[in-house]
Amino acid sequence: MDGSAMPVVRSTCPYCGVGCGVLLRADGAGGLDVRGDPDHPANRGRLCSKGAALGETVGLENRLLTPRVDGQDMGWDRALQHVADRFSQTIAQHGPDSVAFYVSGQMLTEDYYVANKLMKGFIGSANIDTNSRLCMASSVAGHKRAFGSDTVPGTYEDIDEADLVVLVGSNLAWCHPVLYQRLLGARAARGTKIVVIDPRRTASCDGADMHLALEPGSDVALFNRLYSEIYDGGACDADFLRHTSGYDETLHTARIESGAATGLSEAEIIAFCRLWMQHEKVVTIYSQGVNQSTSGSDKVNAILNCHLATGRIGKPGCGPFSVTGQPNAMGGREVGGLANMLACHLELENADHSAAVRDFWGVPSLPNKPGLKAVDMFQAVGDGRIKALWIIHTNPAVSMPEADAVRDAISECPFVVVSDITDQTDTARLADVLLPATAWAEKDGTVTNSDRTISRQRSVLPAPGQTRPDWLILTEVGRRMGFETGFQFDRVAEIFREYAALSGIAGRFERDFDISGLAKITDQQYDDFSPQRWPVTAAREGGRFFADGQFFHSDGKARLLPVSWRPPAARTTRRYPFRLNTGRVRDQWHTMTRTGQSPRLSAHLAEPFLEIHPEDATASGIHPSDLVEVSSPTGVSILRARITDAVQKGQVFAPMHWTAETAPSARIDALIAAACDPVSGQPESKAGVVDLRRFDAGWYGFAIAQKPMHLTADYWALARTSHGFRAELAGRLQPDDWEAEARRLFDAPTAVLTTIIDARRGSARIAAHADGLLLGALFVSPTPVAIMRDYLVTLPGTRAAGALTGRPAADAPNPGPTLCSCFGVGVNTILEAIETRGLMSVESIGEALGAGTNCGSCRPEIAELLNNLLTREAAE
Ligand SMILES: Nc1nc2c(c(=O)[nH]1)N[C@H]1C(S)=C(S)[C@@H](COP(=O)(O)OP(=O)(O)OC[C@H]3O[C@@H](n4cnc5c(=O)[nH]c(N)nc54)[C@H](O)[C@@H]3O)O[C@H]1N2
Ligand SMILES: Nc1nc2c(c(=O)[nH]1)N[C@H]1C(S)=C(S)[C@@H](COP(=O)(O)OP(=O)(O)OC[C@H]3O[C@@H](n4cnc5c(=O)[nH]c(N)nc54)[C@H](O)[C@@H]3O)O[C@H]1N2
Ligand code: SF4
Ligand SMILES: [Mo]
């Protein structure tokens, strides 16, 4: 069928917690046309670069299409029976706590519900934890301590209505781009002030009125100081304080701190506190700079204290706002995916809650103690306490701290099942059993976004090969383990109804999460479901929490919590003098199994890097484009130097995305210690300690090819392009024979080689052709290869006779590195337009070139380009 005849299906983007609605239409040839849904309340038609490129990620090239046991393809029946038998045998021999599930905030609510029910309800252990432990656990803990439940009080509309938005440890411009665009829209309309609190200058700072580059981990000191200033400035809300307890103790503790630990000047701190107090409508958005810390829960409570003391919570335009990372991080919290929770925000250790869930599920008992949290779980895998492990929808061999130890633990575990959409992940390669899951565009279910809005994901493409949805795989294993009664689900809507009914029990215990109004939803209504914010009960739908001063602690009050600043667990020393910060880039999603398939998204930053301050680079003898060897007490990495004053002296930043599949020496979690917040169990992914050394490369290389390359160099990084692949390489010692190397690299034993080799200088250029078309080309030099990469990547598969010159013909344009991924506009094109056409604003560049006018994700970078050019001109 031709694409225009296919129906348009409403669904939700599978990436970040903004939860944008998308309109999908299959093109009839396996591809997908993706547009923003103008009717979805989260995005009103907008998409960011990742959402807009979803169509490039649905190909079947790397998909896992059949179950596989011990490397052999196998039918579902035998594979499922094998999984069920091995889990049952392990439980029979070693007890229920010898098995574990490690799941993900990217699973759909229905998948999550079934996994949780199987482990906590039927296997009888609480050893199910989720990658949300690495992500939201500190926010959950902070919410529970302050409010008595894990409740996000506000809504996205608060961002539209605020006068001041404070971003704490959040690079919203890159990580929640559509929300950031919404914030910029509000600023344009009503002059919203923006403050960014982040040790690093990020793309989110470009539109900000103030950037506080505080010392890593010192947020508690800053917000304690704000708390004292609120008191001194008479900004407390005396009426609201009657709904809280702990005011005096909190003030006493806050008073001890001057804010000195933040490293900010007194003038900066005072300016921030004044701004905060002057604006009644303030939203404090926070994310991983807050959560991923050994004082993450305390950071959360320090922020909540300030909002509670001023009564700025649950009212239009104000409130603390923990933005969720993954598309269903919120749903996973609701459904009890964490090892210390039951479903529907019920407490595992509360006897009444536990009894009610037990009866609802019709099981004899539930585990009475929390299960192992992620870091402890993998330690238990490592020391042999966990003997059977099922990993679903996450890639812990890359994303867990001490990733080398985690990888080794998984590979030593007697029985490991991995459910994924591809077998080409660091974790999948370690599995005994691989189970092929249907991917986002092929499956049905619900997700909950950052502002409690539940949306449908709907299948638009057929399930390829033998793939099955995660809920069905879990259900089938549950049945085969002998738990037929609990797992009589034949379609997702049945699971949703059961879950909604269970939430009614939570409602009876006066918990916040109650969607019992949806318990009788018909299959048709489920199919037609429009986005809806919880709670959904007979009495109430959506809205904000806490403006009425009613909280979920037994006395109905909120707790102000005295918290004290603590430095990060790992201290810098002479051996490890640098602080390692880690996080995300604009166009990649986590371990790149999906975004890495998109040439457009891979063009933005094609290589793993380390941001270093210019003075540190000079002192360490590191030059632009050098490779840097980064060592920590737990591992070593090699990354490309990016010398920039966006990071402060003594601090370095590296992205988390690269893996053994894409750049084996850049698995950044190998360098991060497994130090955790004592309350939440969330690891401190943002504050490692490292030493730096220039990597002493004997040669550097750049290669392009039509097919994936056989890469074995000491350093390599592979990325997809519109014409195939590109790779950066480097090695300590030059190989003897570059021609043989090129043949091996391109898997082209009989290709025609054109070569320019200068053995004395150590440089080589080799092009491999077959049937007159370019298979690949390799450029080697004793120094980092300076060459027009963005031109070369367009050559594989063409005749490319002059490829070895490395540059286009004199009259052909060289666009430079891609900045706008939607329209493929390069830096050089933009610079040239600024210089020759006098374009002086982001808007005029957009009008002339299209850049920045679709998703807007690159607008902060265009602004920075303009800004750099203008400051340079001003200085000249
Ligand atoms: N492009 C893209 N978007 C994503 C994702 C992705 O992989 N790619 N992942 C999604 C997920 S799961 C998540 S959790 C979110 C994460 O979204 P964010 O939390 O916004 O992203 P990060 O880059 O991890 O970290 C945010 C910032 O915390 C800062 N930081 C480090 N230490 C401190 C500190 O001590 N204090 C303060 N105040 N700040 C500090 C870092 O410099 C960094 O800029 O993004 C979601 N969106
Ligand atoms: N150093 C450092 N480490 C970090 C962080 C950091 O900031 N710094 N951030 C942490 C955070 S916040 C997060 S959320 C984690 C994320 O880390 P991970 O969850 O490990 O990363 P993903 O790449 O999202 O892994 C998802 C996996 O699910 C697979 N998949 C995709 N679709 C499906 C499906 O429908 N079904 C199944 N079964 N599988 C599917 C993908 O192919 C992929 O292998 O990383 C954490 N680790
Ligand atoms: S902001 Fe981007 S990644 Fe996040 S849900 Fe929207 S389109 Fe997807
Ligand atoms: Mo996350």
Tab-separated table of N, CA, C and O and ligand atoms in Angstrom, residues 16-17 50 135-136 167-172 174-177 197-200 202 214-219 287-290 292 299 323-326 581-590 653 656-657 686, ligand 1:
chain	number	residue	atom	x	y	z
A	16	CYS	N	11.961	10.862	26.044
A	16	CYS	CA	12.012	11.432	27.398
A	16	CYS	C	10.646	11.604	28.064
A	16	CYS	O	9.593	11.449	27.448
A	17	GLY	N	10.703	11.967	29.335
A	17	GLY	CA	9.516	12.072	30.178
A	17	GLY	C	8.600	13.237	29.860
A	17	GLY	O	7.557	13.382	30.493
A	50	LYS	N	15.124	14.334	18.458
A	50	LYS	CA	15.020	12.875	18.614
A	50	LYS	C	13.642	12.369	18.190
A	50	LYS	O	13.528	11.364	17.496
A	135	CYS	N	17.998	6.988	38.477
A	135	CYS	CA	17.369	8.108	37.785
A	135	CYS	C	16.471	8.927	38.709
A	135	CYS	O	16.696	10.116	38.896
A	136	MET	N	15.447	8.308	39.286
A	136	MET	CA	14.448	9.084	40.030
A	136	MET	C	14.395	8.748	41.524
A	136	MET	O	13.595	9.327	42.253
A	167	LEU	N	16.237	26.097	37.143
A	167	LEU	CA	16.627	24.755	36.694
A	167	LEU	C	17.802	24.298	37.551
A	167	LEU	O	18.878	24.873	37.465
A	168	VAL	N	17.584	23.283	38.375
A	168	VAL	CA	18.657	22.805	39.243
A	168	VAL	C	19.140	21.452	38.726
A	168	VAL	O	18.365	20.491	38.707
A	169	GLY	N	20.389	21.389	38.295
A	169	GLY	CA	20.923	20.115	37.816
A	169	GLY	C	20.101	19.557	36.680
A	169	GLY	O	19.911	18.340	36.572
A	170	SER	N	19.609	20.443	35.821
A	170	SER	CA	18.798	20.006	34.682
A	170	SER	C	19.266	20.731	33.431
A	170	SER	O	19.276	21.955	33.409
A	171	ASN	N	19.647	19.974	32.426
A	171	ASN	CA	19.978	20.566	31.125
A	171	ASN	C	18.731	20.427	30.246
A	171	ASN	O	18.699	19.661	29.285
A	172	LEU	N	17.700	21.161	30.624
A	172	LEU	CA	16.378	21.023	30.006
A	172	LEU	C	16.423	21.223	28.491
A	172	LEU	O	15.686	20.581	27.745
A	174	TRP	N	18.501	20.284	26.330
A	174	TRP	CA	18.903	19.088	25.598
A	174	TRP	C	18.138	17.841	26.032
A	174	TRP	O	18.000	16.886	25.266
A	175	CYS	N	17.683	17.832	27.278
A	175	CYS	CA	17.114	16.582	27.810
A	175	CYS	C	15.588	16.575	27.856
A	175	CYS	O	14.984	15.509	27.899
A	176	HIS	N	14.993	17.732	27.894
A	176	HIS	CA	13.521	17.844	27.812
A	176	HIS	C	13.224	18.996	26.851
A	176	HIS	O	12.606	20.005	27.229
A	177	PRO	N	13.690	18.864	25.593
A	177	PRO	CA	13.715	20.022	24.693
A	177	PRO	C	12.351	20.657	24.446
A	177	PRO	O	12.253	21.886	24.351
A	197	ILE	N	21.155	26.380	37.752
A	197	ILE	CA	22.114	26.030	38.801
A	197	ILE	C	22.792	24.741	38.372
A	197	ILE	O	22.191	23.658	38.381
A	198	ASP	N	24.026	24.849	37.922
A	198	ASP	CA	24.730	23.707	37.319
A	198	ASP	C	26.222	24.043	37.309
A	198	ASP	O	26.594	25.134	36.881
A	199	PRO	N	27.085	23.142	37.768
A	199	PRO	CA	28.520	23.448	37.770
A	199	PRO	C	29.045	23.749	36.364
A	199	PRO	O	30.096	24.359	36.206
A	200	ARG	N	28.306	23.321	35.351
A	200	ARG	CA	28.748	23.393	33.975
A	200	ARG	C	27.873	24.399	33.244
A	200	ARG	O	26.676	24.479	33.508
A	202	THR	N	25.724	24.999	30.240
A	202	THR	CA	25.084	24.095	29.284
A	202	THR	C	24.271	24.907	28.280
A	202	THR	O	24.124	26.119	28.432
A	214	LEU	N	27.783	26.361	40.656
A	214	LEU	CA	28.137	25.972	42.020
A	214	LEU	C	29.111	24.785	42.041
A	214	LEU	O	29.261	24.076	41.043
A	215	GLU	N	29.746	24.567	43.166
A	215	GLU	CA	30.625	23.399	43.327
A	215	GLU	C	29.784	22.129	43.205
A	215	GLU	O	28.662	22.075	43.735
A	216	PRO	N	30.309	21.105	42.535
A	216	PRO	CA	29.541	19.855	42.410
A	216	PRO	C	29.082	19.351	43.777
A	216	PRO	O	29.861	19.342	44.726
A	217	GLY	N	27.828	18.984	43.840
A	217	GLY	CA	27.290	18.365	45.063
A	217	GLY	C	26.912	19.341	46.155
A	217	GLY	O	26.538	18.923	47.253
A	218	SER	N	26.979	20.672	45.897
A	218	SER	CA	26.771	21.614	47.001
A	218	SER	C	25.365	22.224	47.036
A	218	SER	O	25.132	23.218	47.718
A	219	ASP	N	24.410	21.625	46.326
A	219	ASP	CA	23.063	22.204	46.234
A	219	ASP	C	22.390	22.386	47.602
A	219	ASP	O	21.656	23.349	47.795
A	287	SER	N	16.548	17.741	38.250
A	287	SER	CA	16.734	16.478	37.557
A	287	SER	C	18.027	15.817	38.035
A	287	SER	O	18.350	15.891	39.219
A	288	GLN	N	18.833	15.252	37.117
A	288	GLN	CA	19.918	14.365	37.573
A	288	GLN	C	21.058	15.053	38.328
A	288	GLN	O	21.766	14.411	39.079
A	289	GLY	N	21.259	16.357	38.127
A	289	GLY	CA	22.268	17.047	38.938
A	289	GLY	C	21.883	17.041	40.406
A	289	GLY	O	22.724	17.204	41.294
A	290	VAL	N	20.592	16.833	40.675
A	290	VAL	CA	20.100	16.725	42.044
A	290	VAL	C	20.046	15.251	42.471
A	290	VAL	O	20.603	14.850	43.491
A	292	GLN	N	21.263	12.277	41.163
A	292	GLN	CA	22.396	11.334	41.080
A	292	GLN	C	23.527	11.789	41.977
A	292	GLN	O	24.602	12.180	41.524
A	299	LYS	N	19.194	16.850	48.838
A	299	LYS	CA	19.060	17.973	47.901
A	299	LYS	C	17.578	18.205	47.605
A	299	LYS	O	17.100	19.332	47.585
A	323	VAL	N	11.408	16.656	37.072
A	323	VAL	CA	11.037	16.169	35.734
A	323	VAL	C	11.603	14.768	35.533
A	323	VAL	O	12.771	14.503	35.825
A	324	THR	N	10.753	13.874	35.044
A	324	THR	CA	11.166	12.485	34.890
A	324	THR	C	11.976	12.323	33.604
A	324	THR	O	11.758	13.036	32.630
A	325	GLY	N	12.888	11.361	33.611
A	325	GLY	CA	13.772	11.176	32.473
A	325	GLY	C	13.178	10.283	31.405
A	325	GLY	O	13.024	10.665	30.244
A	326	GLN	N	12.808	9.075	31.804
A	326	GLN	CA	12.356	8.085	30.833
A	326	GLN	C	10.856	8.248	30.579
A	326	GLN	O	10.140	8.808	31.399
A	581	ASN	N	32.197	14.727	35.885
A	581	ASN	CA	30.744	14.919	35.768
A	581	ASN	C	30.321	14.169	34.499
A	581	ASN	O	31.080	14.133	33.523
A	582	THR	N	29.141	13.556	34.507
A	582	THR	CA	28.687	12.825	33.312
A	582	THR	C	27.228	13.178	33.023
A	582	THR	O	26.511	13.605	33.914
A	583	GLY	N	26.830	12.993	31.777
A	583	GLY	CA	25.430	13.280	31.442
A	583	GLY	C	25.155	13.038	29.970
A	583	GLY	O	25.789	12.184	29.353
A	584	ARG	N	24.248	13.860	29.415
A	584	ARG	CA	23.677	13.539	28.107
A	584	ARG	C	24.042	14.546	27.033
A	584	ARG	O	24.373	15.676	27.319
A	585	VAL	N	23.929	14.112	25.778
A	585	VAL	CA	24.034	15.049	24.664
A	585	VAL	C	22.667	15.146	23.989
A	585	VAL	O	21.780	14.320	24.220
A	586	ARG	N	22.525	16.161	23.135
A	586	ARG	CA	21.221	16.538	22.602
A	586	ARG	C	20.559	15.421	21.796
A	586	ARG	O	19.376	15.154	21.936
A	587	ASP	N	21.336	14.756	20.931
A	587	ASP	CA	20.714	13.895	19.925
A	587	ASP	C	20.891	12.391	20.166
A	587	ASP	O	20.562	11.595	19.289
A	588	GLN	N	21.460	11.988	21.306
A	588	GLN	CA	21.535	10.547	21.577
A	588	GLN	C	20.701	10.203	22.791
A	588	GLN	O	20.546	11.008	23.707
A	589	TRP	N	20.168	8.984	22.740
A	589	TRP	CA	19.386	8.460	23.868
A	589	TRP	C	20.201	7.337	24.514
A	589	TRP	O	20.467	6.309	23.893
A	590	HIS	N	20.607	7.552	25.749
A	590	HIS	CA	21.300	6.548	26.563
A	590	HIS	C	22.328	5.749	25.785
A	590	HIS	O	23.269	6.315	25.236
A	653	PHE	N	33.849	16.859	32.019
A	653	PHE	CA	32.510	16.292	31.750
A	653	PHE	C	32.601	15.321	30.585
A	653	PHE	O	33.252	15.597	29.574
A	656	MET	N	27.435	9.919	28.608
A	656	MET	CA	27.238	8.552	29.111
A	656	MET	C	26.930	7.548	28.010
A	656	MET	O	26.703	6.383	28.293
A	657	HIS	N	26.879	7.989	26.733
A	657	HIS	CA	26.192	7.195	25.713
A	657	HIS	C	26.989	6.062	25.066
A	657	HIS	O	26.409	5.130	24.542
A	686	LYS	N	27.385	11.594	38.987
A	686	LYS	CA	27.851	12.899	38.519
A	686	LYS	C	29.114	13.370	39.228
A	686	LYS	O	29.540	14.499	38.997
B	1	LIG	N1	19.018	13.926	24.612
B	1	LIG	C1	18.659	13.148	25.640
B	1	LIG	N2	17.619	13.505	26.417
B	1	LIG	C2	17.295	12.725	27.477
B	1	LIG	C3	17.986	11.510	27.765
B	1	LIG	C4	19.040	11.151	26.887
B	1	LIG	O1	19.680	10.093	27.034
B	1	LIG	N3	19.348	11.983	25.842
B	1	LIG	N4	17.659	10.757	28.847
B	1	LIG	C5	16.464	11.045	29.613
B	1	LIG	C6	16.661	10.626	31.007
B	1	LIG	S1	16.407	8.996	31.395
B	1	LIG	C7	16.946	11.493	31.999
B	1	LIG	S2	17.085	10.934	33.595
B	1	LIG	C8	16.999	12.937	31.769
B	1	LIG	C9	18.174	13.623	32.461
B	1	LIG	O2	18.115	14.977	32.215
B	1	LIG	P1	19.140	15.953	32.907
B	1	LIG	O3	19.187	15.688	34.361
B	1	LIG	O4	18.814	17.334	32.491
B	1	LIG	O5	20.522	15.519	32.199
B	1	LIG	P2	22.028	15.209	32.620
B	1	LIG	O6	22.845	15.627	31.467
B	1	LIG	O7	22.166	13.823	33.092
B	1	LIG	O8	22.373	16.112	33.890
B	1	LIG	C10	21.920	17.404	34.098
B	1	LIG	C11	22.960	18.342	34.607
B	1	LIG	O9	23.341	18.093	35.947
B	1	LIG	C12	24.538	18.824	36.115
B	1	LIG	N5	25.180	18.543	37.407
B	1	LIG	C13	26.184	17.685	37.698
B	1	LIG	N6	26.486	17.726	39.005
B	1	LIG	C14	25.678	18.655	39.576
B	1	LIG	C15	25.497	19.163	40.917
B	1	LIG	O10	26.152	18.741	41.873
B	1	LIG	N7	24.538	20.095	41.108
B	1	LIG	C16	23.783	20.612	40.097
B	1	LIG	N8	22.886	21.535	40.387
B	1	LIG	N9	23.935	20.156	38.824
B	1	LIG	C17	24.850	19.186	38.567
B	1	LIG	C18	25.333	18.400	34.899
B	1	LIG	O11	26.395	19.306	34.616
B	1	LIG	C19	24.265	18.356	33.819
B	1	LIG	O12	24.300	19.498	32.989
B	1	LIG	O13	17.112	13.198	30.372
B	1	LIG	C20	16.131	12.530	29.593
B	1	LIG	N10	16.259	13.084	28.271
